């Protein structure tokens, strides 16, 4: 499913080469349209991203050095220098990083280059959530009760929270994407949450300023896509529902918003257009609202950039928003009027993350040993920034890509997306594929019962505890292991007796004992070297026939690891050596380890210090989010094995805590 540009392609473009100041799937997506328009594409990359997919797909690559975003993708001078060195005439910021940084937009313009985004003045006006809310208040747009002032001390926020009433939501004024955002349930949590949110905001956006507002219960998150040109024209391209979120970050987006009346769509759309025109906006932008059950909407913020979820708008309109950005930046007027904006069918998008949903959605790092996208087809689209064999580092956001399905109606789009998720297979690190599948398959989602509490409300069903693996599963895993081993030693001659999967196989004993593990469960499988098995490995498919019914399961072996798709989930099965296997244990009793790769931001305790249960011991930063390591019980700090600024790997010992009750 690819959107087709609706702008004239006959006029000779002023641009011939653009630089994308971003990485991952959005860089790949922007370059895809740029190439379709005949433009040369320039990628920038950190030292870590030297071989990343967006670099491989670009015509030209420029090394920024560094690993962290602060040492690469956030360095304005390096990006300007990269554009000049590569001969790029324009820079597209993508989303995140510097996309909503007015200083970046000005630096580009001052360098004589074109910024493929809004004017710096518009970013200034809306880039600060506090300033934006003040503008909307003056314009009479309803606001959620909150504090958006300049004072940033904890006492000011404490007084504001008391006036607003708990629970409250702390938000970074300079950014979005869940970074620098904390829900505070009571006053005792405020100081710690504010300090952590300020550090996250500084790390992600270079700006630690915060605002606080009332945390509404069970609202819907509905946003309006706006687009403006340099001639005073501004349109709203329908709306998107982005209510299903985890950790205040969108996971599922769809368009149009289910149940939204034409009258409400028009009211929200016209309000969004007024907001854009008030600040002289140009280009693609999104005005976000909270929508309550009574149909009242409240302004949240305006994102002065292309959104992650723009593909669902493209799917229901047939427009290419990146092509519009490029054309509008060259002075072309919008090619259609508001009355001509299409609304065709329904589209749903899910965000694919490298993370562990069962462990509080902690980011995951590692190598993509297996990466198989769903098959192409009508109404199907995958925007990805990775490929099989790529590495996922701890330095950046853990999003791998997006799956988008379009249908003539919502149910067709939902079923199409569910089929895509069933086909998708990723091995080598933890992802949210199975979690997304459970959301899309959930009866409440099918019934469009959407609000921002969807995931917490149905958490028990969306994140079920791991059950005992069945005998059928273990037998299938054993057969796949055994037959893949036989396949590995077979000769290339298809007419040779060694090329058969059936009967007694040369080089293998009559019986095989396989020691396997999966999901912390272990099993010994005994296989007989005969043709009696109902399972046959055919290429990468394990075909199992029972009572005349055949089922196919993706089965790919990499050394002593097997990836087997079983009941909709790609299982990772390890072959164990029963002699060499030694149970892993902590080197120190009471040791606390890093739950993921990351950087130590703060060490909160000292050796000899007494701590209560739940006390903050160490703050770890991974993928621009902070994670607190807390005391599992009251005790005394016996040893500290990390220092601030140190990079640590998953499983590294951080703190040793003695429990006085067992001394």
Coordinates of C-alpha atoms in Angstrom, one line a residue, residues 84-659:
X84 CA 27.3 21.6 2.6
X85 CA 29.8 18.9 2.2
X86 CA 27.3 16.6 0.4
X87 CA 25.9 19.4 -1.8
X88 CA 22.4 19.1 -0.3
X89 CA 20.1 22.1 -0.8
X90 CA 17.5 21.2 1.8
X91 CA 17.3 19.4 5.1
X92 CA 14.3 17.3 6.2
X93 CA 14.3 16.8 10.0
X94 CA 12.0 13.8 10.2
X95 CA 10.5 13.5 13.7
X96 CA 12.1 13.6 17.1
X97 CA 15.7 14.8 17.5
X98 CA 15.8 18.5 16.1
X99 CA 12.5 18.4 14.2
X100 CA 10.9 20.9 16.6
X101 CA 14.0 23.0 17.4
X102 CA 13.6 26.6 16.2
X103 CA 17.4 27.1 16.4
X104 CA 17.9 24.3 13.9
X105 CA 15.4 25.8 11.5
X106 CA 17.1 29.2 11.7
X107 CA 20.6 27.8 11.3
X108 CA 19.5 26.0 8.1
X109 CA 18.0 29.2 6.7
X110 CA 21.0 31.3 7.8
X111 CA 23.2 28.7 5.9
X112 CA 21.2 29.4 2.7
X113 CA 19.5 26.0 2.8
X114 CA 15.8 25.1 2.8
X115 CA 14.2 23.7 5.9
X116 CA 11.6 21.1 5.0
X117 CA 9.4 22.1 7.9
X118 CA 7.6 25.2 9.3
X119 CA 9.1 28.6 9.9
X120 CA 11.2 29.0 13.0
X121 CA 8.7 31.5 14.4
X122 CA 6.0 28.9 14.2
X123 CA 8.2 26.3 16.0
X124 CA 8.9 29.0 18.7
X125 CA 5.2 29.6 19.1
X126 CA 4.1 26.0 19.4
X127 CA 7.4 24.3 20.2
X128 CA 6.9 25.2 23.9
X129 CA 3.8 23.6 25.3
X130 CA 3.5 26.4 27.8
X131 CA 3.6 29.1 25.1
X132 CA 1.2 27.2 22.9
X133 CA -1.3 26.8 25.7
X134 CA -1.1 30.5 26.4
X135 CA -1.8 31.2 22.7
X136 CA -4.8 28.8 22.7
X137 CA -6.1 30.3 25.9
X138 CA -6.1 33.8 24.2
X139 CA -7.8 32.3 21.2
X140 CA -10.6 30.8 23.3
X141 CA -9.6 27.1 22.7
X142 CA -10.6 25.0 25.7
X143 CA -7.6 23.9 27.8
X144 CA -7.1 21.2 30.5
X145 CA -6.5 22.9 33.9
X146 CA -2.7 23.3 34.5
X147 CA 0.3 25.4 35.2
X148 CA 2.5 26.5 32.2
X149 CA 4.6 29.2 33.9
X150 CA 8.3 30.1 33.9
X151 CA 9.1 29.2 37.5
X152 CA 10.5 25.6 37.5
X153 CA 11.2 25.0 41.2
X154 CA 9.6 22.1 43.1
X155 CA 7.6 24.3 45.4
X156 CA 5.9 26.1 42.5
X157 CA 4.9 22.7 41.0
X158 CA 3.7 21.5 44.4
X159 CA 1.4 24.5 44.8
X160 CA 0.2 24.1 41.3
X161 CA -0.6 20.4 41.8
X162 CA -2.5 21.1 44.9
X163 CA -4.6 23.7 43.1
X164 CA -5.2 21.4 40.1
X165 CA -5.8 18.3 42.2
X166 CA -4.1 14.9 42.0
X167 CA -3.4 12.9 39.9
X168 CA -1.4 15.3 37.7
X169 CA 0.8 14.9 34.6
X170 CA 4.2 16.4 34.3
X171 CA 5.2 17.1 30.7
X172 CA 8.3 18.5 29.0
X173 CA 7.5 21.8 27.4
X174 CA 9.9 21.3 24.5
X175 CA 9.0 17.8 23.2
X176 CA 6.8 14.7 23.1
X177 CA 6.9 11.0 22.5
X178 CA 6.5 10.2 26.2
X179 CA 9.9 11.6 27.0
X180 CA 10.0 13.8 30.1
X181 CA 6.5 12.8 31.0
X182 CA 5.4 11.4 34.4
X183 CA 2.1 10.8 36.1
X184 CA 2.1 11.8 39.8
X185 CA -0.5 10.3 42.0
X186 CA 0.3 12.0 45.3
X187 CA 2.5 14.8 46.7
X188 CA 5.1 12.4 48.1
X189 CA 6.0 11.4 44.5
X190 CA 6.3 14.9 43.1
X191 CA 9.9 15.8 43.8
X192 CA 11.4 12.6 42.5
X193 CA 9.2 12.5 39.5
X194 CA 9.9 16.2 38.6
X195 CA 13.7 15.7 38.9
X196 CA 13.6 12.6 36.7
X197 CA 11.3 14.2 34.1
X198 CA 13.6 17.2 33.9
X199 CA 16.7 15.0 33.3
X200 CA 14.8 13.1 30.6
X201 CA 13.7 16.3 28.9
X202 CA 17.2 17.8 29.0
X203 CA 18.7 14.6 27.6
X204 CA 16.1 14.3 24.8
X205 CA 15.5 17.9 23.8
X206 CA 18.2 20.0 25.5
X207 CA 15.5 21.8 27.5
X208 CA 14.5 20.7 31.0
X209 CA 11.5 23.0 31.4
X210 CA 8.3 21.4 32.5
X211 CA 4.5 22.1 32.8
X212 CA 1.9 20.3 34.9
X213 CA -1.7 19.7 34.1
X214 CA -4.7 17.7 35.4
X215 CA -4.4 14.0 34.5
X216 CA -7.8 13.2 32.9
X217 CA -9.3 9.7 33.3
X218 CA -10.5 7.7 30.3
X219 CA -10.1 10.4 27.6
X220 CA -9.6 9.7 23.9
X221 CA -6.5 11.2 22.2
X222 CA -7.7 12.6 18.8
X223 CA -5.5 14.7 16.6
X224 CA -6.0 16.7 13.5
X225 CA -3.5 16.6 10.6
X226 CA -3.1 20.1 9.1
X227 CA -1.2 21.3 6.1
X228 CA -0.5 24.9 5.0
X229 CA 1.4 26.5 2.1
X230 CA 3.2 29.8 1.7
X231 CA 0.1 31.4 0.1
X232 CA -2.1 31.4 3.2
X233 CA -4.0 28.2 2.4
X234 CA -4.5 25.7 5.2
X235 CA -6.3 22.4 5.2
X236 CA -7.2 19.8 7.8
X237 CA -6.7 16.2 6.4
X238 CA -9.2 14.5 8.7
X239 CA -8.3 13.1 12.1
X240 CA -6.5 10.2 13.8
X241 CA -7.4 8.4 17.0
X242 CA -4.2 7.6 19.0
X243 CA -5.8 6.6 22.3
X244 CA -4.0 3.3 22.8
X245 CA -0.8 4.2 24.5
X246 CA 1.8 2.7 26.8
X247 CA 4.0 4.8 29.0
X248 CA 2.3 7.9 27.5
X249 CA 3.6 6.9 24.0
X250 CA 1.3 5.9 21.2
X251 CA 1.2 2.2 20.1
X252 CA -1.9 2.0 17.8
X253 CA -3.2 4.8 15.6
X254 CA -6.1 4.8 13.2
X255 CA -8.0 7.1 10.9
X256 CA -10.7 8.2 10.8
X257 CA -11.5 8.2 14.6
X258 CA -14.2 5.7 15.2
X259 CA -17.6 7.2 16.1
X260 CA -16.6 10.8 15.4
X261 CA -19.5 12.7 13.8
X262 CA -19.0 14.9 10.8
X263 CA -20.0 17.9 12.9
X264 CA -17.4 17.1 15.5
X265 CA -14.8 16.4 12.8
X266 CA -15.5 19.8 11.3
X267 CA -15.4 21.6 14.6
X268 CA -12.0 20.1 15.6
X269 CA -10.6 20.5 12.1
X270 CA -11.6 24.2 11.9
X271 CA -10.1 24.8 15.4
X272 CA -6.9 23.2 14.3
X273 CA -6.7 25.3 11.2
X274 CA -7.3 28.4 13.2
X275 CA -4.4 27.4 15.5
X276 CA -2.1 26.9 12.5
X277 CA -3.1 30.2 10.8
X278 CA -2.7 32.1 14.0
X279 CA 1.1 31.4 14.0
X280 CA 1.6 31.7 10.3
X281 CA 2.2 28.0 9.9
X282 CA 3.6 26.4 6.7
X283 CA 4.0 22.6 6.0
X284 CA 2.7 19.5 7.9
X285 CA 1.6 19.8 11.5
X286 CA -0.6 18.1 14.0
X287 CA -2.9 19.6 16.5
X288 CA -3.6 17.2 19.4
X289 CA -6.8 17.2 21.5
X290 CA -8.2 15.2 24.4
X291 CA -11.8 14.2 23.7
X292 CA -14.1 13.3 26.5
X293 CA -17.2 11.1 26.4
X294 CA -19.4 14.1 26.1
X295 CA -17.8 15.2 22.9
X296 CA -15.9 18.1 24.4
X297 CA -12.3 18.5 23.3
X298 CA -9.4 20.2 25.0
X299 CA -6.2 21.4 23.3
X300 CA -3.1 19.4 24.3
X301 CA -0.3 20.6 22.0
X302 CA 0.7 21.2 18.4
X303 CA 3.5 19.1 16.9
X304 CA 5.3 21.2 14.3
X305 CA 6.5 18.3 12.2
X306 CA 5.5 15.1 10.4
X307 CA 4.1 12.6 12.8
X308 CA 5.0 9.0 13.3
X309 CA 1.4 8.0 12.4
X310 CA 1.1 10.0 9.2
X311 CA 0.8 6.8 7.1
X312 CA -2.8 6.3 8.2
X313 CA -3.7 9.7 6.9
X314 CA -2.0 8.9 3.6
X315 CA -3.9 5.6 3.4
X316 CA -7.4 7.2 3.8
X317 CA -6.6 10.2 1.5
X318 CA -4.3 8.7 -1.1
X319 CA -1.9 11.6 -0.5
X320 CA 1.9 11.6 0.0
X321 CA 2.6 14.0 2.8
X322 CA 6.3 14.0 2.3
X323 CA 5.9 15.0 -1.3
X324 CA 3.6 17.8 -0.2
X325 CA 6.3 18.9 2.2
X326 CA 8.9 19.1 -0.5
X327 CA 6.6 20.9 -3.0
X328 CA 5.3 23.4 -0.5
X329 CA 8.8 24.2 0.7
X330 CA 9.6 25.2 -2.9
X331 CA 6.7 27.6 -3.0
X332 CA 4.0 25.5 -4.7
X333 CA 0.4 26.1 -3.5
X334 CA -1.7 23.2 -2.0
X335 CA -3.3 21.4 -5.0
X336 CA -6.7 20.8 -3.5
X337 CA -9.4 22.6 -1.4
X338 CA -10.9 21.6 1.9
X339 CA -14.0 20.3 0.1
X340 CA -11.7 18.0 -2.1
X341 CA -9.9 16.3 0.8
X342 CA -10.7 12.6 0.4
X343 CA -11.8 10.2 3.2
X344 CA -11.7 6.7 1.8
X345 CA -12.0 3.6 4.0
X346 CA -10.2 3.0 7.2
X347 CA -6.6 2.5 8.2
X348 CA -4.9 1.2 11.4
X349 CA -1.2 1.4 12.3
X350 CA 0.8 -0.3 15.0
X351 CA 4.3 0.7 16.1
X352 CA 6.9 -2.1 16.3
X353 CA 9.3 -1.8 19.2
X354 CA 12.3 -3.6 20.5
X355 CA 11.1 -4.0 24.1
X356 CA 9.9 -6.5 26.7
X357 CA 6.2 -5.9 27.3
X358 CA 6.3 -8.5 30.2
X359 CA 9.0 -6.5 32.0
X360 CA 7.4 -3.0 32.1
X361 CA 8.2 -2.5 28.4
X362 CA 11.9 -2.1 29.0
X363 CA 13.8 -1.4 25.8
X364 CA 15.6 -4.4 24.3
X365 CA 19.0 -4.4 22.6
X366 CA 20.8 -6.9 20.5
X367 CA 21.0 -8.3 16.9
X368 CA 18.1 -9.1 14.7
X369 CA 18.9 -12.7 14.1
X370 CA 15.6 -13.2 12.3
X371 CA 13.6 -10.4 10.6
X372 CA 10.8 -11.4 8.3
X373 CA 8.2 -8.9 7.3
X374 CA 4.7 -9.7 6.4
X375 CA 4.0 -10.4 2.7
X376 CA 3.2 -7.4 0.5
X377 CA -0.4 -7.1 -0.8
X378 CA -3.3 -4.7 -1.3
X379 CA -3.9 -2.5 1.7
X380 CA -0.7 -3.6 3.4
X381 CA 2.3 -1.3 4.1
X382 CA 5.4 -1.7 6.3
X383 CA 7.7 1.2 7.1
X384 CA 10.8 -0.2 8.6
X385 CA 14.3 1.1 9.6
X386 CA 16.0 -2.3 10.0
X387 CA 16.7 -5.6 8.3
X388 CA 17.9 -9.0 9.3
X389 CA 21.3 -8.9 10.8
X390 CA 21.1 -5.3 12.0
X391 CA 21.9 -4.3 15.6
X392 CA 19.6 -2.4 18.0
X393 CA 21.7 -0.2 20.2
X394 CA 20.8 1.4 23.6
X395 CA 21.4 5.0 22.3
X396 CA 18.2 5.7 20.4
X397 CA 14.4 5.2 20.5
X398 CA 13.6 1.4 20.3
X399 CA 11.1 1.7 17.5
X400 CA 11.9 -0.6 14.6
X401 CA 9.1 0.3 12.2
X402 CA 5.4 0.4 11.6
X403 CA 2.7 -1.9 10.1
X404 CA -0.2 -0.2 8.4
X405 CA -3.3 -1.8 7.1
X406 CA -6.1 -0.2 5.0
X407 CA -9.6 -1.5 4.4
X408 CA -12.9 -0.4 3.0
X409 CA -14.1 -0.4 6.6
X410 CA -12.6 -0.7 10.0
X411 CA -13.1 -4.4 10.4
X412 CA -11.5 -5.2 7.1
X413 CA -8.5 -3.1 8.1
X414 CA -8.3 -4.7 11.5
X415 CA -8.4 -8.3 10.1
X416 CA -5.8 -7.3 7.5
X417 CA -3.5 -5.9 10.2
X418 CA -4.0 -9.0 12.3
X419 CA -2.9 -11.2 9.4
X420 CA 0.2 -9.0 8.9
X421 CA 1.1 -9.4 12.6
X422 CA 0.6 -13.2 12.3
X423 CA 3.1 -13.3 9.5
X424 CA 5.7 -11.0 11.0
X425 CA 8.7 -12.8 12.7
X426 CA 11.5 -11.3 14.7
X427 CA 14.1 -13.2 16.6
X428 CA 17.3 -12.4 18.5
X429 CA 15.7 -9.8 20.9
X430 CA 12.4 -9.2 22.5
X431 CA 9.7 -7.2 20.7
X432 CA 6.1 -6.2 21.1
X433 CA 4.7 -8.2 18.1
X434 CA 2.7 -10.6 20.3
X435 CA 1.5 -7.8 22.4
X436 CA 0.3 -5.8 19.4
X437 CA -1.5 -8.9 18.1
X438 CA -3.4 -9.3 21.3
X439 CA -4.5 -5.6 21.2
X440 CA -5.8 -5.9 17.6
X441 CA -7.5 -9.2 18.4
X442 CA -9.1 -8.0 21.6
X443 CA -12.9 -7.8 21.6
X444 CA -12.9 -4.3 23.1
X445 CA -10.6 -3.1 20.3
X446 CA -12.8 -4.8 17.7
X447 CA -15.7 -2.9 19.2
X448 CA -13.8 0.4 19.0
X449 CA -14.0 0.9 22.8
X450 CA -11.0 3.2 22.9
X451 CA -9.5 5.5 25.5
X452 CA -6.0 6.1 27.0
X453 CA -6.6 3.6 29.8
X454 CA -7.1 0.7 27.3
X455 CA -3.8 -1.0 28.0
X456 CA -3.9 -0.7 31.8
X457 CA -7.6 -1.9 31.8
X458 CA -7.0 -5.0 29.8
X459 CA -3.4 -5.6 31.0
X460 CA -4.1 -9.1 32.3
X461 CA -5.4 -10.2 28.9
X462 CA -2.8 -8.3 26.9
X463 CA 0.1 -9.5 29.0
X464 CA -0.8 -12.9 30.2
X465 CA 1.7 -14.9 32.4
X466 CA 3.7 -17.4 30.5
X467 CA 2.0 -20.8 30.7
X468 CA 3.5 -24.3 30.5
X469 CA 4.5 -25.2 27.0
X470 CA 2.7 -28.2 25.6
X471 CA 4.0 -31.6 24.7
X472 CA 3.1 -30.9 21.1
X473 CA 5.2 -27.8 21.1
X474 CA 8.3 -29.6 22.5
X475 CA 7.9 -32.4 20.0
X476 CA 7.6 -30.0 17.1
X477 CA 10.7 -28.1 18.4
X478 CA 12.6 -31.4 18.7
X479 CA 11.7 -32.4 15.2
X480 CA 12.7 -29.1 13.7
X481 CA 16.1 -29.3 15.5
X482 CA 16.7 -32.8 14.4
X483 CA 15.7 -32.4 10.8
X484 CA 17.6 -29.1 10.4
X485 CA 20.7 -30.9 11.7
X486 CA 20.2 -33.6 9.1
X487 CA 19.6 -31.0 6.4
X488 CA 22.9 -29.3 7.4
X489 CA 25.0 -32.5 6.6
X490 CA 23.1 -33.6 3.5
X491 CA 24.8 -33.4 0.1
X492 CA 23.7 -31.1 -2.7
X493 CA 22.7 -34.0 -4.9
X494 CA 18.9 -34.1 -4.8
X495 CA 18.9 -37.7 -6.0
X496 CA 21.2 -38.9 -3.3
X497 CA 19.8 -41.0 -0.4
X498 CA 21.2 -38.4 2.0
X499 CA 18.8 -35.8 0.5
X500 CA 15.7 -37.5 2.0
X501 CA 14.1 -36.5 5.3
X502 CA 12.5 -39.9 5.6
X503 CA 13.7 -43.1 7.1
X504 CA 17.0 -43.9 8.8
X505 CA 19.4 -41.0 8.2
X506 CA 23.1 -41.6 7.8
X507 CA 25.3 -40.1 10.5
X508 CA 22.5 -39.9 13.1
X509 CA 21.8 -42.4 15.8
X510 CA 18.6 -44.4 15.9
X511 CA 17.4 -42.4 18.9
X512 CA 18.3 -38.8 19.8
X513 CA 17.9 -37.1 23.2
X514 CA 17.6 -33.3 22.8
X515 CA 17.9 -31.1 25.9
X516 CA 16.0 -27.9 25.0
X517 CA 14.9 -24.7 26.8
X518 CA 12.3 -22.1 26.1
X519 CA 10.9 -19.3 28.3
X520 CA 12.9 -20.6 31.3
X521 CA 11.3 -24.0 30.8
X522 CA 13.4 -27.1 30.0
X523 CA 12.6 -30.4 28.4
X524 CA 14.3 -33.5 27.2
X525 CA 12.9 -34.7 23.9
X526 CA 13.6 -38.3 22.7
X527 CA 13.3 -38.6 18.9
X528 CA 13.4 -41.8 16.9
X529 CA 15.3 -41.8 13.6
X530 CA 12.3 -43.1 11.5
X531 CA 9.8 -41.8 9.0
X532 CA 7.0 -42.2 11.5
X533 CA 7.0 -38.5 12.5
X534 CA 4.0 -36.4 11.4
X535 CA 6.3 -33.3 11.1
X536 CA 8.5 -32.6 8.1
X537 CA 10.8 -29.6 7.7
X538 CA 10.5 -28.2 4.2
X539 CA 12.8 -25.2 3.8
X540 CA 11.9 -22.8 6.6
X541 CA 8.5 -24.3 7.2
X542 CA 7.8 -27.2 9.6
X543 CA 4.7 -28.9 8.2
X544 CA 2.7 -30.9 10.8
X545 CA -0.2 -33.2 9.7
X546 CA -2.7 -34.5 12.1
X547 CA -5.9 -36.3 11.2
X548 CA -5.6 -35.0 7.6
X549 CA -5.2 -31.4 8.7
X550 CA -1.9 -29.7 7.8
X551 CA -0.4 -26.8 9.7
X552 CA 2.7 -24.8 8.7
X553 CA 5.1 -23.2 11.3
X554 CA 8.0 -21.0 10.4
X555 CA 11.1 -22.8 11.8
X556 CA 14.6 -21.3 11.3
X557 CA 17.7 -22.6 13.0
X558 CA 20.8 -20.5 13.8
X559 CA 23.4 -22.8 15.4
X560 CA 22.0 -24.0 18.8
X561 CA 19.0 -21.7 18.6
X562 CA 15.7 -22.4 16.9
X563 CA 13.1 -19.8 16.1
X564 CA 9.7 -21.5 15.9
X565 CA 6.4 -19.8 15.2
X566 CA 3.9 -21.5 17.5
X567 CA 0.3 -20.3 18.1
X568 CA 1.1 -16.8 16.7
X569 CA 4.3 -16.2 18.6
X570 CA 7.9 -16.7 17.5
X571 CA 9.4 -18.9 20.2
X572 CA 13.2 -19.0 20.9
X573 CA 14.4 -22.5 21.7
X574 CA 17.9 -23.2 22.9
X575 CA 19.7 -26.5 22.6
X576 CA 21.5 -27.2 25.9
X577 CA 24.6 -29.1 26.6
X578 CA 23.7 -31.2 29.7
X579 CA 27.3 -31.6 30.8
X580 CA 28.5 -28.1 30.3
X581 CA 25.4 -26.3 31.5
X582 CA 25.8 -24.5 34.8
X583 CA 22.9 -22.7 36.4
X584 CA 23.5 -18.9 36.4
X585 CA 23.7 -17.4 39.8
X586 CA 24.6 -14.0 41.3
X587 CA 28.2 -13.6 42.2
X588 CA 27.1 -11.8 45.4
X589 CA 24.0 -12.5 47.4
X590 CA 21.7 -9.6 47.2
X591 CA 23.2 -8.4 44.0
X592 CA 21.1 -6.0 41.8
X593 CA 21.9 -6.1 38.1
X594 CA 21.2 -3.8 35.1
X595 CA 17.9 -4.9 33.4
X596 CA 19.3 -3.6 30.0
X597 CA 22.2 -2.0 28.3
X598 CA 22.5 1.6 29.2
X599 CA 24.3 4.5 30.9
X600 CA 24.5 5.2 34.7
X601 CA 22.9 8.6 35.2
X602 CA 23.0 8.8 39.0
X603 CA 24.1 6.6 41.9
X604 CA 21.7 7.6 44.7
X605 CA 23.3 5.7 47.7
X606 CA 26.6 5.2 49.4
X607 CA 28.3 2.1 50.9
X608 CA 27.0 1.6 54.4
X609 CA 23.8 3.5 53.9
X610 CA 20.6 2.0 55.2
X611 CA 17.7 2.0 52.7
X612 CA 14.0 1.2 52.8
X613 CA 12.2 -1.1 50.4
X614 CA 11.5 0.7 47.1
X615 CA 14.3 3.2 47.7
X616 CA 16.0 4.5 44.5
X617 CA 19.5 3.1 44.3
X618 CA 20.7 3.7 40.7
X619 CA 19.2 5.6 37.8
X620 CA 19.9 4.0 34.4
X621 CA 19.3 5.7 31.0
X622 CA 18.5 3.7 27.9
X623 CA 17.1 4.9 24.7
X624 CA 16.5 8.4 26.1
X625 CA 14.3 7.0 29.0
X626 CA 15.3 6.8 32.6
X627 CA 14.8 3.6 34.6
X628 CA 15.2 3.4 38.4
X629 CA 16.8 0.4 40.1
X630 CA 15.1 0.2 43.5
X631 CA 15.7 -1.8 46.7
X632 CA 13.7 -5.1 46.7
X633 CA 13.8 -5.1 50.4
X634 CA 15.1 -2.9 53.3
X635 CA 18.8 -3.3 53.9
X636 CA 22.3 -1.9 54.0
X637 CA 24.3 -1.1 50.9
X638 CA 27.3 -3.4 51.1
X639 CA 29.0 -2.5 47.7
X640 CA 28.5 -0.4 44.6
X641 CA 29.9 -1.7 41.3
X642 CA 29.1 1.2 39.0
X643 CA 29.9 4.9 38.6
X644 CA 27.9 7.8 37.1
X645 CA 28.5 8.1 33.3
X646 CA 29.5 4.4 32.9
X647 CA 28.1 2.3 30.1
X648 CA 26.9 -1.1 31.5
X649 CA 25.6 -4.2 29.8
X650 CA 22.4 -6.1 30.7
X651 CA 23.1 -8.3 33.7
X652 CA 26.0 -6.2 35.0
X653 CA 26.1 -6.1 38.8
X654 CA 25.3 -2.5 40.1
X655 CA 24.7 -2.7 43.8
X656 CA 25.0 -5.3 46.5
X657 CA 22.4 -5.0 49.3
X658 CA 22.5 -6.9 52.6
X659 CA 19.3 -7.9 54.3

